[in-house]
XYZ file of C-alpha atoms in Angstrom:
336
model
C -13.170 18.773 34.134
C -11.427 15.963 36.014
C -8.005 14.616 35.093
C -9.542 11.194 34.478
C -11.957 12.613 31.910
C -9.167 14.603 30.276
C -7.034 11.460 30.029
C -9.912 9.589 28.386
C -10.407 12.393 25.887
C -6.702 12.345 25.069
C -6.722 8.565 24.678
C -9.604 8.778 22.209
C -7.982 11.606 20.232
C -4.631 9.796 20.274
C -6.250 6.623 18.937
C -7.991 8.612 16.202
C -4.741 10.279 15.113
C -2.888 6.956 15.046
C -5.735 5.412 13.043
C -5.400 8.258 10.542
C -1.614 7.689 10.386
C -2.193 3.964 9.810
C -4.717 4.630 7.027
C -2.281 6.882 5.147
C 0.452 4.256 5.573
C -1.836 1.598 4.092
C -2.706 3.832 1.120
C 1.028 4.219 0.473
C 1.876 0.532 0.964
C -0.928 -0.671 -1.353
C 0.780 0.737 -4.458
C 1.807 -2.164 -6.662
C 5.492 -1.293 -6.772
C 5.792 -1.444 -2.966
C 3.679 -4.601 -2.742
C 5.861 -6.139 -5.482
C 8.923 -5.555 -3.297
C 7.205 -7.224 -0.330
C 6.119 -10.164 -2.505
C 9.553 -10.680 -4.081
C 11.443 -10.462 -0.772
C 9.029 -12.474 1.415
C 7.265 -15.045 -0.769
C 9.639 -17.783 -1.923
C 7.644 -18.623 -5.049
C 8.352 -15.136 -6.462
C 11.995 -14.748 -5.350
C 13.379 -15.275 -8.872
C 11.180 -12.674 -10.570
C 12.105 -9.024 -10.971
C 9.965 -6.251 -9.536
C 8.662 -5.021 -12.898
C 7.536 -8.511 -13.932
C 5.669 -9.035 -10.654
C 4.002 -5.626 -11.028
C 2.870 -6.224 -14.603
C 2.121 -9.944 -14.711
C 1.493 -11.391 -11.250
C -1.355 -9.342 -9.755
C -4.657 -11.079 -10.445
C -6.670 -8.086 -9.207
C -6.275 -4.662 -7.695
C -5.117 -4.660 -4.047
C -8.120 -3.837 -1.862
C -7.828 -1.581 1.192
C -10.450 -2.098 3.921
C -13.223 -2.377 1.347
C -16.592 -3.339 2.827
C -17.996 -6.419 1.081
C -21.473 -7.891 1.030
C -22.329 -10.804 3.294
C -19.999 -13.591 2.175
C -22.688 -16.264 2.453
C -24.884 -14.369 -0.028
C -22.256 -13.661 -2.713
C -22.446 -15.628 -5.935
C -19.455 -17.678 -7.066
C -18.493 -15.566 -10.089
C -18.372 -12.312 -8.143
C -16.034 -13.780 -5.542
C -13.702 -15.627 -7.918
C -12.825 -12.414 -9.741
C -11.622 -10.402 -6.754
C -10.739 -10.273 -3.088
C -12.766 -8.392 -0.492
C -10.880 -7.041 2.490
C -13.838 -7.459 4.815
C -14.616 -11.145 5.234
C -18.216 -11.208 6.472
C -19.891 -14.543 7.103
C -23.285 -15.104 8.725
C -21.863 -18.182 10.412
C -18.430 -16.909 11.423
C -18.715 -13.190 12.216
C -16.681 -10.378 10.651
C -12.959 -9.883 10.063
C -11.488 -6.722 8.563
C -8.250 -7.149 6.634
C -5.922 -4.184 6.028
C -4.938 -5.166 2.466
C -5.872 -8.257 0.462
C -4.938 -9.183 -3.110
C -4.516 -12.241 -5.316
C -1.370 -13.263 -7.170
C -0.804 -15.621 -10.081
C 2.401 -17.477 -10.851
C 2.458 -18.182 -14.598
C 2.869 -21.859 -15.407
C 6.236 -22.941 -16.844
C 4.804 -26.280 -17.987
C 4.599 -27.044 -21.705
C 0.959 -28.109 -21.471
C -0.273 -24.555 -20.739
C -1.698 -25.647 -17.392
C -3.439 -23.085 -15.224
C -1.261 -20.609 -13.310
C -0.783 -21.152 -9.585
C -2.847 -18.701 -7.524
C -2.134 -17.164 -4.125
C -4.057 -14.871 -1.789
C -1.996 -12.368 0.199
C -3.016 -10.324 3.223
C -0.857 -7.417 4.462
C -1.315 -6.065 7.984
C 0.359 -3.087 9.682
C 0.731 -3.748 13.407
C 2.075 -1.287 15.993
C 1.339 -3.096 19.266
C 3.073 -6.498 19.343
C 1.524 -7.414 22.715
C -2.180 -6.540 22.351
C -3.209 -8.904 25.154
C -2.866 -12.155 23.193
C -0.107 -13.824 21.112
C -0.079 -12.013 17.777
C 0.753 -15.234 15.914
C -2.610 -16.655 17.069
C -4.404 -13.753 15.371
C -2.333 -14.303 12.218
C -3.292 -18.006 12.196
C -6.957 -17.014 12.538
C -6.609 -14.633 9.582
C -5.010 -17.418 7.524
C -7.832 -19.779 8.451
C -10.408 -17.229 7.277
C -8.528 -16.720 4.005
C -8.611 -20.500 3.525
C -12.244 -21.069 4.532
C -13.586 -18.237 2.348
C -12.354 -20.140 -0.749
C -15.086 -22.789 -0.420
C -17.687 -21.875 -2.997
C -15.414 -19.240 -4.526
C -12.024 -20.630 -5.609
C -13.497 -24.132 -5.676
C -16.871 -25.835 -5.343
C -18.104 -29.125 -3.920
C -15.172 -31.354 -2.922
C -12.514 -30.036 -5.344
C -10.037 -29.232 -2.565
C -7.129 -29.615 -5.001
C -8.011 -26.101 -6.215
C -7.289 -24.570 -2.810
C -4.990 -21.538 -3.102
C -2.030 -20.989 -0.810
C -2.538 -17.988 1.499
C -0.019 -15.612 3.035
C -0.567 -13.178 5.891
C 2.334 -10.715 6.096
C 2.563 -8.534 9.218
C 4.615 -5.331 9.168
C 5.465 -4.756 12.835
C 6.506 -1.144 13.352
C 7.121 -1.108 17.113
C 8.695 -4.289 18.508
C 10.984 -5.388 21.318
C 14.659 -4.847 20.569
C 15.390 -8.599 20.283
C 12.929 -8.921 17.387
C 13.878 -5.817 15.422
C 15.516 -6.310 12.021
C 14.073 -9.821 11.641
C 11.718 -11.671 9.306
C 10.086 -14.805 10.725
C 8.019 -17.283 8.693
C 5.470 -19.568 10.400
C 4.416 -22.233 7.895
C 2.580 -25.540 7.826
C 4.923 -28.496 7.197
C 4.926 -32.299 7.288
C 6.680 -34.360 9.986
C 6.781 -38.153 9.783
C 6.222 -39.467 13.294
C 6.881 -43.097 12.394
C 8.177 -44.992 9.370
C 10.517 -44.248 6.458
C 10.623 -41.026 4.479
C 7.933 -40.971 1.815
C 8.624 -38.940 -1.277
C 5.411 -37.549 -2.637
C 3.711 -34.289 -3.502
C 3.291 -32.725 -0.069
C 0.395 -30.338 -0.816
C 0.359 -29.307 2.836
C 2.151 -25.964 2.555
C -1.031 -23.963 2.056
C -0.663 -21.211 4.665
C 2.167 -19.023 5.903
C 2.336 -16.133 8.387
C 5.328 -13.837 7.960
C 6.327 -11.205 10.520
C 8.588 -8.354 9.387
C 9.922 -6.496 12.441
C 11.271 -3.098 11.447
C 14.122 -1.047 12.817
C 13.449 1.890 15.134
C 15.434 5.097 15.156
C 17.626 3.848 12.305
C 17.280 2.451 8.799
C 20.641 0.754 8.208
C 20.310 -2.962 7.414
C 21.478 -5.204 4.554
C 17.972 -6.655 4.241
C 16.184 -4.835 1.424
C 12.564 -5.149 2.520
C 13.279 -4.232 6.158
C 15.198 -1.188 4.951
C 12.457 -0.190 2.499
C 9.690 -0.424 5.100
C 11.842 1.113 7.851
C 12.398 4.126 5.577
C 8.649 4.470 4.975
C 7.841 4.322 8.709
C 10.871 6.298 9.888
C 10.867 9.872 11.202
C 13.022 10.955 8.258
C 11.897 14.122 6.519
C 9.662 13.532 3.513
C 12.282 14.717 0.985
C 14.869 12.298 2.439
C 12.416 9.392 2.260
C 11.561 10.288 -1.322
C 15.216 10.313 -2.384
C 15.989 6.999 -0.637
C 12.980 5.262 -2.178
C 13.786 6.547 -5.661
C 17.571 6.000 -5.560
C 17.740 2.618 -3.793
C 14.491 0.910 -4.760
C 13.531 2.514 -8.057
C 10.219 3.687 -6.589
C 9.237 6.941 -8.314
C 7.121 9.112 -6.069
C 3.813 9.761 -7.780
C 1.703 12.725 -6.714
C -0.633 10.406 -4.814
C 2.209 8.591 -3.006
C 3.813 11.891 -2.064
C 0.477 13.119 -0.680
C 0.067 10.034 1.531
C 3.650 10.282 2.765
C 3.136 13.946 3.666
C -0.058 13.049 5.532
C 1.819 10.351 7.471
C 4.382 12.969 8.529
C 1.623 15.441 9.457
C -0.293 12.837 11.488
C 2.859 11.868 13.383
C 3.627 15.532 14.124
C 0.040 15.999 15.349
C 0.437 12.971 17.615
C 3.626 14.464 19.117
C 1.896 17.811 19.715
C -1.013 16.045 21.414
C 1.416 14.112 23.598
C 3.031 17.356 24.799
C -0.301 19.152 25.184
C -1.578 16.352 27.408
C 1.334 16.965 29.763
C 0.667 20.710 29.821
C -3.049 20.339 30.596
C -2.443 17.726 33.267
C -0.045 20.131 34.926
C -2.590 22.956 34.828
C -5.426 20.678 36.062
C -3.461 19.739 39.154
C -2.451 23.320 39.850
C 1.243 22.520 39.702
C 3.648 25.404 39.559
C 5.585 25.288 36.320
C 2.654 23.297 34.949
C 4.006 22.747 31.479
C 7.243 21.110 32.623
C 5.823 19.110 35.506
C 2.660 18.201 33.621
C 4.794 16.755 30.872
C 6.672 14.757 33.518
C 3.400 13.314 34.830
C 2.381 12.428 31.289
C 5.752 10.789 30.669
C 5.415 8.712 33.847
C 1.950 7.569 32.737
C 3.253 6.600 29.302
C 6.224 4.750 30.824
C 3.844 2.747 33.021
C 1.564 1.971 30.049
C 4.493 0.770 27.919
C 5.837 -1.354 30.790
C 2.421 -2.933 31.292
C 1.231 -3.333 27.690
C 4.549 -4.221 26.016
C 6.167 -5.975 28.990
C 9.142 -3.591 28.839
C 11.578 -2.623 31.549
C 11.479 0.978 32.717
C 14.740 1.611 30.812
C 13.316 0.178 27.572
C 10.134 2.232 27.948
C 12.095 5.443 28.507
C 14.329 4.741 25.517
C 11.226 4.179 23.357
C 9.849 7.553 24.515
C 13.262 9.122 23.768
C 13.643 10.438 27.324
C 17.182 11.837 27.711
C 19.578 9.662 29.701
C 20.241 12.497 32.150
C 16.535 12.569 33.115
C 15.950 8.820 33.434
C 16.975 8.518 37.104
C 14.400 11.188 37.957
C 11.631 9.236 36.201
C 12.701 5.991 37.866
C 12.140 7.615 41.243
C 8.650 8.705 40.158
C 7.452 5.258 39.091
């Protein structure tokens, strides 16, 4: 078997393992108590509500995880108004798969018992921040689909005043150092190009993309939601994660949550084993003496080059991301 074929097989297996890791992460994130933390810390309209209130009173439906829906153009109005489908399938527009989608309601504080304000929220977990296009453009597209799917569902005919605000929140687990430990909001706003300021009901703030860039290799930050998510995606042992989540965020680990967290840890460990095994087999394939050590070096060089190309990193940044010891970095630089 050629090295090229072996590399392809490893790439496929690696992608499958990461997909499994991502699925377990989504199953953990979709629990209401974790989503309530994300909502309270990222969505301004809910900033003054406590976590328990959001959990018990603000979810209009159960958060949906990659649930396959029927063709959107064929769904009747009632079936769509009562829930959110994570696969937006339209005969005219193609198919988009959302990681998590759910609806929120903000109870009215008006004395006339007016209808509560509704929101649709999409949560995405994103590892690669440079997938070959600006990630914000994909987020805008997702927002546009969340808006357009409301026609005939949240409102009918020309009742655009019933349009819900939509949020797309991206949890970025592997970002450039300059973006780590940040939360950036991209929202629609009004700018008067000519004439005096006009005070009126804006009604233009209907979509917002929020990017949460986590820490890597550490979890210390004063920001609560970055710390919470950084703990979940960290390499901390499961028992340490459990204690941090329970003590700091009041998140009791249910049996199901513990199972998903354990599976995340197992999938990550499997990924690391595969990474090392790839180096060993490449060394054997090329007949290199001390195949395990040198094969791992070849694999490391390949991964450094991929990170430099795909993530636009320097060689030093790529080696730090791969946790290559400082004493070995000069050797790898000479091999690039």
